């Protein structure tokens, strides 16, 4: 007896997807610290917002805490996550003589510096971002309380009343929707023509490229899977972008175990992408799960190349060179 023929499914992989240079650097920071100094390595907050990554580092000896007061007095390294931290955190780490390693993505640090420069120049600062996200908490925490006003929506941008519209600047979270942010920036610029900001916004290359790839694929597939954790901002935005671009069904999943197979009934073309903190192995597991049920044809659609983008490790972890 021959096995019944499996239905056909055309999978379109979005490229780029998955890990960005900031996430690679953050994970490498913890792994290299574990290798050089041995466990434990303390990590304040999830190093990147991905359950698989966090669990895998935990098995290697990383201990995740939310606040420094959960860490006993220790010589072990204490790593700050890729999202960045308020200034009070390195100050507290120094007071407690911790060996701190800062895995803040350099593109987040760039936003911190922008905010500081605006503040030094006497500008009132609006930050476009999501309340409570650790990156936003970190950026607001670069300056005294009240120095940065958070704006989350176009409605808030319409109502925002600065003290002096001629001394106004804006910065943004790095992982926002490019379209939603453009609408908020346009509202601010229309109301306050003198507002100073980055050339476009502070949304990073990785967030931008992953959204551009989803924009290309979403209109030509029946469903889109975004691999990522629910607390990952850039992954959530990818799901929203897929929906906005007309994809009838878009879902965010941690991995293959989360797949609701009823969602794919009648689907003949399926898009797959992954947030910047999601490892490619999770995409491969999903492909394997589909291959058990379907005869697959797999294509890739690319929106940008990220070849050669690389951020060096924090200085204490860099391999010694002859010159050093
Ligand atoms: Fe850095 Fe962007 Fe990656 Fe965040 S998503 S870690 S800002 S490159």
GROMACS .gro file of C-alpha atoms and ligand atoms in nm:
model
  332
    1UNK     CA    1   0.000   0.000   0.000
    2UNK     CA    2   0.140   0.343  -0.089
    3UNK     CA    3   0.123   0.630   0.161
    4UNK     CA    4  -0.142   0.892   0.081
    5UNK     CA    5  -0.004   1.190  -0.111
    6UNK     CA    6   0.062   1.490   0.108
    7UNK     CA    7  -0.097   1.820   0.004
    8UNK     CA    8   0.137   2.078  -0.152
    9UNK     CA    9   0.241   2.392   0.032
   10UNK     CA   10   0.448   2.680  -0.105
   11UNK     CA   11   0.652   2.842   0.173
   12UNK     CA   12   0.803   3.186   0.119
   13UNK     CA   13   1.082   3.268   0.364
   14UNK     CA   14   1.136   3.637   0.437
   15UNK     CA   15   1.496   3.754   0.420
   16UNK     CA   16   1.648   3.894   0.629
   17UNK     CA   17   1.488   3.732   0.934
   18UNK     CA   18   1.604   3.628   1.279
   19UNK     CA   19   1.917   3.733   1.462
   20UNK     CA   20   2.054   4.085   1.415
   21UNK     CA   21   2.407   4.199   1.499
   22UNK     CA   22   2.298   4.343   1.836
   23UNK     CA   23   2.141   4.015   1.945
   24UNK     CA   24   2.443   3.812   1.831
   25UNK     CA   25   2.667   4.045   2.030
   26UNK     CA   26   2.449   4.019   2.343
   27UNK     CA   27   2.431   3.638   2.335
   28UNK     CA   28   2.805   3.613   2.259
   29UNK     CA   29   2.871   3.842   2.557
   30UNK     CA   30   2.705   3.596   2.796
   31UNK     CA   31   2.858   3.290   2.630
   32UNK     CA   32   3.209   3.436   2.626
   33UNK     CA   33   3.176   3.550   2.989
   34UNK     CA   34   3.072   3.195   3.083
   35UNK     CA   35   3.372   3.055   2.898
   36UNK     CA   36   3.627   3.303   3.038
   37UNK     CA   37   3.507   3.326   3.397
   38UNK     CA   38   3.293   3.014   3.443
   39UNK     CA   39   2.940   3.006   3.582
   40UNK     CA   40   2.753   3.175   3.723
   41UNK     CA   41   2.715   3.479   3.502
   42UNK     CA   42   2.436   3.706   3.620
   43UNK     CA   43   2.220   3.871   3.354
   44UNK     CA   44   1.992   4.160   3.438
   45UNK     CA   45   1.667   4.104   3.245
   46UNK     CA   46   1.634   3.856   2.958
   47UNK     CA   47   1.952   3.913   2.753
   48UNK     CA   48   1.726   3.928   2.446
   49UNK     CA   49   1.351   3.871   2.438
   50UNK     CA   50   1.347   3.507   2.335
   51UNK     CA   51   1.250   3.214   2.556
   52UNK     CA   52   1.464   2.962   2.367
   53UNK     CA   53   1.776   3.179   2.397
   54UNK     CA   54   1.720   3.247   2.767
   55UNK     CA   55   1.660   2.879   2.849
   56UNK     CA   56   1.965   2.771   2.655
   57UNK     CA   57   2.191   3.022   2.838
   58UNK     CA   58   2.036   2.922   3.169
   59UNK     CA   59   2.141   2.560   3.114
   60UNK     CA   60   2.498   2.684   3.053
   61UNK     CA   61   2.510   2.868   3.387
   62UNK     CA   62   2.354   3.212   3.332
   63UNK     CA   63   2.133   3.337   3.615
   64UNK     CA   64   1.866   3.584   3.506
   65UNK     CA   65   1.744   3.850   3.748
   66UNK     CA   66   1.520   4.150   3.701
   67UNK     CA   67   1.702   4.379   3.946
   68UNK     CA   68   2.055   4.403   4.085
   69UNK     CA   69   1.934   4.360   4.445
   70UNK     CA   70   1.857   3.996   4.358
   71UNK     CA   71   2.232   3.936   4.309
   72UNK     CA   72   2.445   3.848   4.615
   73UNK     CA   73   2.783   4.018   4.663
   74UNK     CA   74   2.996   3.844   4.401
   75UNK     CA   75   3.299   3.860   4.172
   76UNK     CA   76   3.098   3.695   3.894
   77UNK     CA   77   3.021   3.900   3.582
   78UNK     CA   78   2.692   4.091   3.571
   79UNK     CA   79   2.564   4.148   3.217
   80UNK     CA   80   2.318   4.422   3.119
   81UNK     CA   81   2.077   4.313   2.844
   82UNK     CA   82   2.073   4.429   2.480
   83UNK     CA   83   1.781   4.666   2.554
   84UNK     CA   84   1.995   4.907   2.756
   85UNK     CA   85   1.960   5.026   3.115
   86UNK     CA   86   1.892   5.353   3.297
   87UNK     CA   87   2.206   5.530   3.425
   88UNK     CA   88   2.114   5.430   3.781
   89UNK     CA   89   2.195   5.063   3.701
   90UNK     CA   90   2.569   5.093   3.613
   91UNK     CA   91   2.599   5.337   3.905
   92UNK     CA   92   2.451   5.079   4.144
   93UNK     CA   93   2.670   4.805   3.993
   94UNK     CA   94   2.977   5.020   4.057
   95UNK     CA   95   2.868   5.094   4.413
   96UNK     CA   96   2.846   4.719   4.473
   97UNK     CA   97   3.181   4.654   4.301
   98UNK     CA   98   3.022   4.426   4.042
   99UNK     CA   99   3.217   4.326   3.733
  100UNK     CA  100   2.964   4.473   3.490
  101UNK     CA  101   2.953   4.386   3.121
  102UNK     CA  102   2.725   4.605   2.912
  103UNK     CA  103   2.556   4.414   2.626
  104UNK     CA  104   2.340   4.713   2.529
  105UNK     CA  105   2.310   4.717   2.149
  106UNK     CA  106   2.530   4.997   2.009
  107UNK     CA  107   2.226   5.124   1.816
  108UNK     CA  108   2.040   5.170   2.145
  109UNK     CA  109   2.345   5.341   2.298
  110UNK     CA  110   2.340   5.577   1.999
  111UNK     CA  111   1.986   5.684   2.095
  112UNK     CA  112   2.100   5.735   2.456
  113UNK     CA  113   2.375   5.969   2.335
  114UNK     CA  114   2.134   6.159   2.106
  115UNK     CA  115   1.901   6.219   2.401
  116UNK     CA  116   2.190   6.339   2.617
  117UNK     CA  117   2.310   6.582   2.350
  118UNK     CA  118   1.959   6.729   2.308
  119UNK     CA  119   1.933   6.768   2.685
  120UNK     CA  120   2.272   6.942   2.710
  121UNK     CA  121   2.157   7.183   2.439
  122UNK     CA  122   1.851   7.273   2.645
  123UNK     CA  123   1.595   7.095   2.426
  124UNK     CA  124   1.274   6.937   2.546
  125UNK     CA  125   1.273   6.577   2.422
  126UNK     CA  126   0.986   6.362   2.297
  127UNK     CA  127   1.054   5.989   2.277
  128UNK     CA  128   0.838   5.784   2.041
  129UNK     CA  129   0.806   5.438   2.192
  130UNK     CA  130   0.606   5.193   2.401
  131UNK     CA  131   0.561   5.261   2.773
  132UNK     CA  132   0.723   5.003   2.997
  133UNK     CA  133   0.944   4.841   2.730
  134UNK     CA  134   1.292   4.797   2.884
  135UNK     CA  135   1.455   4.993   2.599
  136UNK     CA  136   1.225   5.289   2.668
  137UNK     CA  137   1.288   5.263   3.043
  138UNK     CA  138   1.661   5.265   2.967
  139UNK     CA  139   1.647   5.567   2.737
  140UNK     CA  140   1.423   5.770   2.970
  141UNK     CA  141   1.665   5.679   3.249
  142UNK     CA  142   1.961   5.848   3.077
  143UNK     CA  143   1.822   6.184   3.187
  144UNK     CA  144   1.655   6.326   3.497
  145UNK     CA  145   1.288   6.236   3.550
  146UNK     CA  146   1.059   6.449   3.333
  147UNK     CA  147   1.329   6.545   3.079
  148UNK     CA  148   1.183   6.308   2.818
  149UNK     CA  149   0.812   6.290   2.733
  150UNK     CA  150   0.691   5.957   2.593
  151UNK     CA  151   0.464   5.964   2.288
  152UNK     CA  152   0.304   5.633   2.184
  153UNK     CA  153   0.041   5.730   1.926
  154UNK     CA  154  -0.053   5.987   1.662
  155UNK     CA  155  -0.333   6.102   1.898
  156UNK     CA  156  -0.077   6.177   2.169
  157UNK     CA  157   0.141   6.358   1.914
  158UNK     CA  158  -0.159   6.576   1.824
  159UNK     CA  159  -0.217   6.670   2.188
  160UNK     CA  160   0.148   6.711   2.295
  161UNK     CA  161   0.210   7.061   2.436
  162UNK     CA  162   0.582   7.144   2.470
  163UNK     CA  163   0.699   7.428   2.692
  164UNK     CA  164   0.887   7.590   2.402
  165UNK     CA  165   0.822   7.462   2.047
  166UNK     CA  166   1.142   7.627   1.923
  167UNK     CA  167   1.354   7.406   2.152
  168UNK     CA  168   1.219   7.064   2.078
  169UNK     CA  169   1.374   6.733   1.973
  170UNK     CA  170   1.264   6.373   1.930
  171UNK     CA  171   1.419   6.029   1.951
  172UNK     CA  172   1.256   5.689   1.895
  173UNK     CA  173   1.269   5.333   2.021
  174UNK     CA  174   1.470   5.116   1.778
  175UNK     CA  175   1.212   4.840   1.727
  176UNK     CA  176   0.895   5.026   1.624
  177UNK     CA  177   0.673   4.992   1.318
  178UNK     CA  178   0.832   5.205   1.045
  179UNK     CA  179   0.491   5.318   0.915
  180UNK     CA  180   0.334   5.397   1.255
  181UNK     CA  181   0.646   5.589   1.356
  182UNK     CA  182   0.653   5.782   1.029
  183UNK     CA  183   0.294   5.894   1.098
  184UNK     CA  184   0.383   6.013   1.449
  185UNK     CA  185   0.696   6.194   1.323
  186UNK     CA  186   0.493   6.358   1.045
  187UNK     CA  187   0.237   6.480   1.301
  188UNK     CA  188   0.509   6.627   1.521
  189UNK     CA  189   0.687   6.791   1.226
  190UNK     CA  190   0.362   6.942   1.097
  191UNK     CA  191   0.286   7.093   1.437
  192UNK     CA  192   0.644   7.186   1.530
  193UNK     CA  193   0.845   7.257   1.213
  194UNK     CA  194   1.159   7.336   1.416
  195UNK     CA  195   1.165   7.000   1.592
  196UNK     CA  196   1.508   6.836   1.569
  197UNK     CA  197   1.546   6.462   1.522
  198UNK     CA  198   1.751   6.195   1.354
  199UNK     CA  199   1.765   6.195   0.973
  200UNK     CA  200   1.462   5.959   0.955
  201UNK     CA  201   1.406   5.802   1.295
  202UNK     CA  202   1.607   5.578   1.526
  203UNK     CA  203   1.448   5.253   1.410
  204UNK     CA  204   1.741   5.020   1.353
  205UNK     CA  205   1.849   4.854   1.029
  206UNK     CA  206   1.736   4.510   1.152
  207UNK     CA  207   1.383   4.619   1.242
  208UNK     CA  208   1.356   4.809   0.912
  209UNK     CA  209   1.484   4.525   0.693
  210UNK     CA  210   1.264   4.258   0.857
  211UNK     CA  211   0.956   4.477   0.811
  212UNK     CA  212   1.045   4.551   0.447
  213UNK     CA  213   1.075   4.177   0.376
  214UNK     CA  214   0.736   4.110   0.539
  215UNK     CA  215   0.584   4.392   0.330
  216UNK     CA  216   0.702   4.215   0.015
  217UNK     CA  217   0.577   3.872   0.117
  218UNK     CA  218   0.254   3.943   0.312
  219UNK     CA  219   0.043   4.046   0.008
  220UNK     CA  220   0.120   3.722  -0.181
  221UNK     CA  221   0.063   3.460   0.091
  222UNK     CA  222  -0.250   3.325   0.264
  223UNK     CA  223  -0.090   3.321   0.609
  224UNK     CA  224   0.226   3.441   0.781
  225UNK     CA  225   0.413   3.287   1.072
  226UNK     CA  226   0.636   3.518   1.277
  227UNK     CA  227   0.875   3.327   1.498
  228UNK     CA  228   0.943   3.518   1.818
  229UNK     CA  229   0.844   3.560   2.179
  230UNK     CA  230   0.537   3.763   2.278
  231UNK     CA  231   0.750   4.016   2.473
  232UNK     CA  232   0.969   4.085   2.167
  233UNK     CA  233   0.874   4.428   2.033
  234UNK     CA  234   1.018   4.384   1.685
  235UNK     CA  235   0.850   4.041   1.649
  236UNK     CA  236   0.511   4.184   1.749
  237UNK     CA  237   0.558   4.460   1.491
  238UNK     CA  238   0.629   4.201   1.218
  239UNK     CA  239   0.295   4.032   1.289
  240UNK     CA  240   0.117   4.370   1.275
  241UNK     CA  241   0.294   4.467   0.951
  242UNK     CA  242   0.185   4.137   0.790
  243UNK     CA  243  -0.177   4.210   0.885
  244UNK     CA  244  -0.158   4.572   0.767
  245UNK     CA  245  -0.019   4.455   0.433
  246UNK     CA  246  -0.325   4.239   0.373
  247UNK     CA  247  -0.217   3.896   0.493
  248UNK     CA  248  -0.543   3.733   0.609
  249UNK     CA  249  -0.384   3.536   0.893
  250UNK     CA  250  -0.068   3.633   1.082
  251UNK     CA  251   0.046   3.461   1.397
  252UNK     CA  252   0.338   3.500   1.639
  253UNK     CA  253   0.472   3.169   1.773
  254UNK     CA  254   0.757   3.075   2.006
  255UNK     CA  255   0.826   2.765   1.798
  256UNK     CA  256   0.682   2.457   1.626
  257UNK     CA  257   0.509   2.336   1.944
  258UNK     CA  258   0.284   2.647   1.937
  259UNK     CA  259   0.147   2.585   1.586
  260UNK     CA  260  -0.232   2.569   1.568
  261UNK     CA  261  -0.274   2.348   1.262
  262UNK     CA  262  -0.638   2.448   1.211
  263UNK     CA  263  -0.508   2.792   1.114
  264UNK     CA  264  -0.344   2.652   0.801
  265UNK     CA  265  -0.646   2.475   0.653
  266UNK     CA  266  -0.693   2.595   0.296
  267UNK     CA  267  -0.355   2.774   0.296
  268UNK     CA  268  -0.151   2.711  -0.019
  269UNK     CA  269   0.112   2.985   0.023
  270UNK     CA  270   0.265   3.048   0.364
  271UNK     CA  271   0.512   3.322   0.462
  272UNK     CA  272   0.762   3.270   0.744
  273UNK     CA  273   0.980   3.527   0.917
  274UNK     CA  274   1.148   3.560   1.255
  275UNK     CA  275   1.207   3.850   1.492
  276UNK     CA  276   1.558   3.979   1.554
  277UNK     CA  277   1.590   3.777   1.876
  278UNK     CA  278   1.467   3.443   1.734
  279UNK     CA  279   1.729   3.181   1.638
  280UNK     CA  280   1.713   3.018   1.295
  281UNK     CA  281   1.686   2.672   1.454
  282UNK     CA  282   1.326   2.761   1.548
  283UNK     CA  283   1.246   2.838   1.182
  284UNK     CA  284   1.405   2.505   1.082
  285UNK     CA  285   1.189   2.319   1.336
  286UNK     CA  286   0.880   2.481   1.188
  287UNK     CA  287   0.987   2.383   0.836
  288UNK     CA  288   1.040   2.024   0.958
  289UNK     CA  289   0.694   2.021   1.118
  290UNK     CA  290   0.532   2.138   0.792
  291UNK     CA  291   0.736   1.889   0.590
  292UNK     CA  292   0.575   1.605   0.786
  293UNK     CA  293   0.227   1.713   0.674
  294UNK     CA  294   0.289   1.874   0.335
  295UNK     CA  295   0.501   1.841   0.024
  296UNK     CA  296   0.694   2.166   0.045
  297UNK     CA  297   0.826   2.405  -0.214
  298UNK     CA  298   1.041   2.663  -0.035
  299UNK     CA  299   1.144   3.000  -0.181
  300UNK     CA  300   1.301   3.307  -0.028
  301UNK     CA  301   1.222   3.673  -0.088
  302UNK     CA  302   1.491   3.922   0.008
  303UNK     CA  303   1.448   4.288   0.096
  304UNK     CA  304   1.806   4.370   0.197
  305UNK     CA  305   2.147   4.219   0.259
  306UNK     CA  306   2.295   4.240   0.607
  307UNK     CA  307   2.626   4.077   0.516
  308UNK     CA  308   2.915   4.222   0.709
  309UNK     CA  309   2.713   4.397   0.982
  310UNK     CA  310   2.892   4.313   1.304
  311UNK     CA  311   2.927   4.474   1.647
  312UNK     CA  312   3.242   4.395   1.850
  313UNK     CA  313   3.206   4.247   2.200
  314UNK     CA  314   3.236   4.462   2.513
  315UNK     CA  315   3.605   4.544   2.554
  316UNK     CA  316   3.690   4.310   2.848
  317UNK     CA  317   3.571   4.013   2.642
  318UNK     CA  318   3.757   4.088   2.321
  319UNK     CA  319   4.040   3.848   2.241
  320UNK     CA  320   4.378   4.005   2.318
  321UNK     CA  321   4.567   4.116   2.010
  322UNK     CA  322   4.939   4.160   1.963
  323UNK     CA  323   4.889   4.536   1.979
  324UNK     CA  324   4.711   4.527   2.315
  325LIG    FE1  325   2.016   4.639   1.802
  325LIG    FE2  326   1.812   4.660   1.631
  325LIG    FE3  327   1.898   4.424   1.702
  325LIG    FE4  328   1.768   4.575   1.880
  325LIG     S1  329   1.684   4.487   1.692
  325LIG     S2  330   1.953   4.456   1.917
  325LIG     S3  331   1.845   4.779   1.820
  325LIG     S4  332   2.017   4.579   1.587
   0.00000   0.00000   0.00000
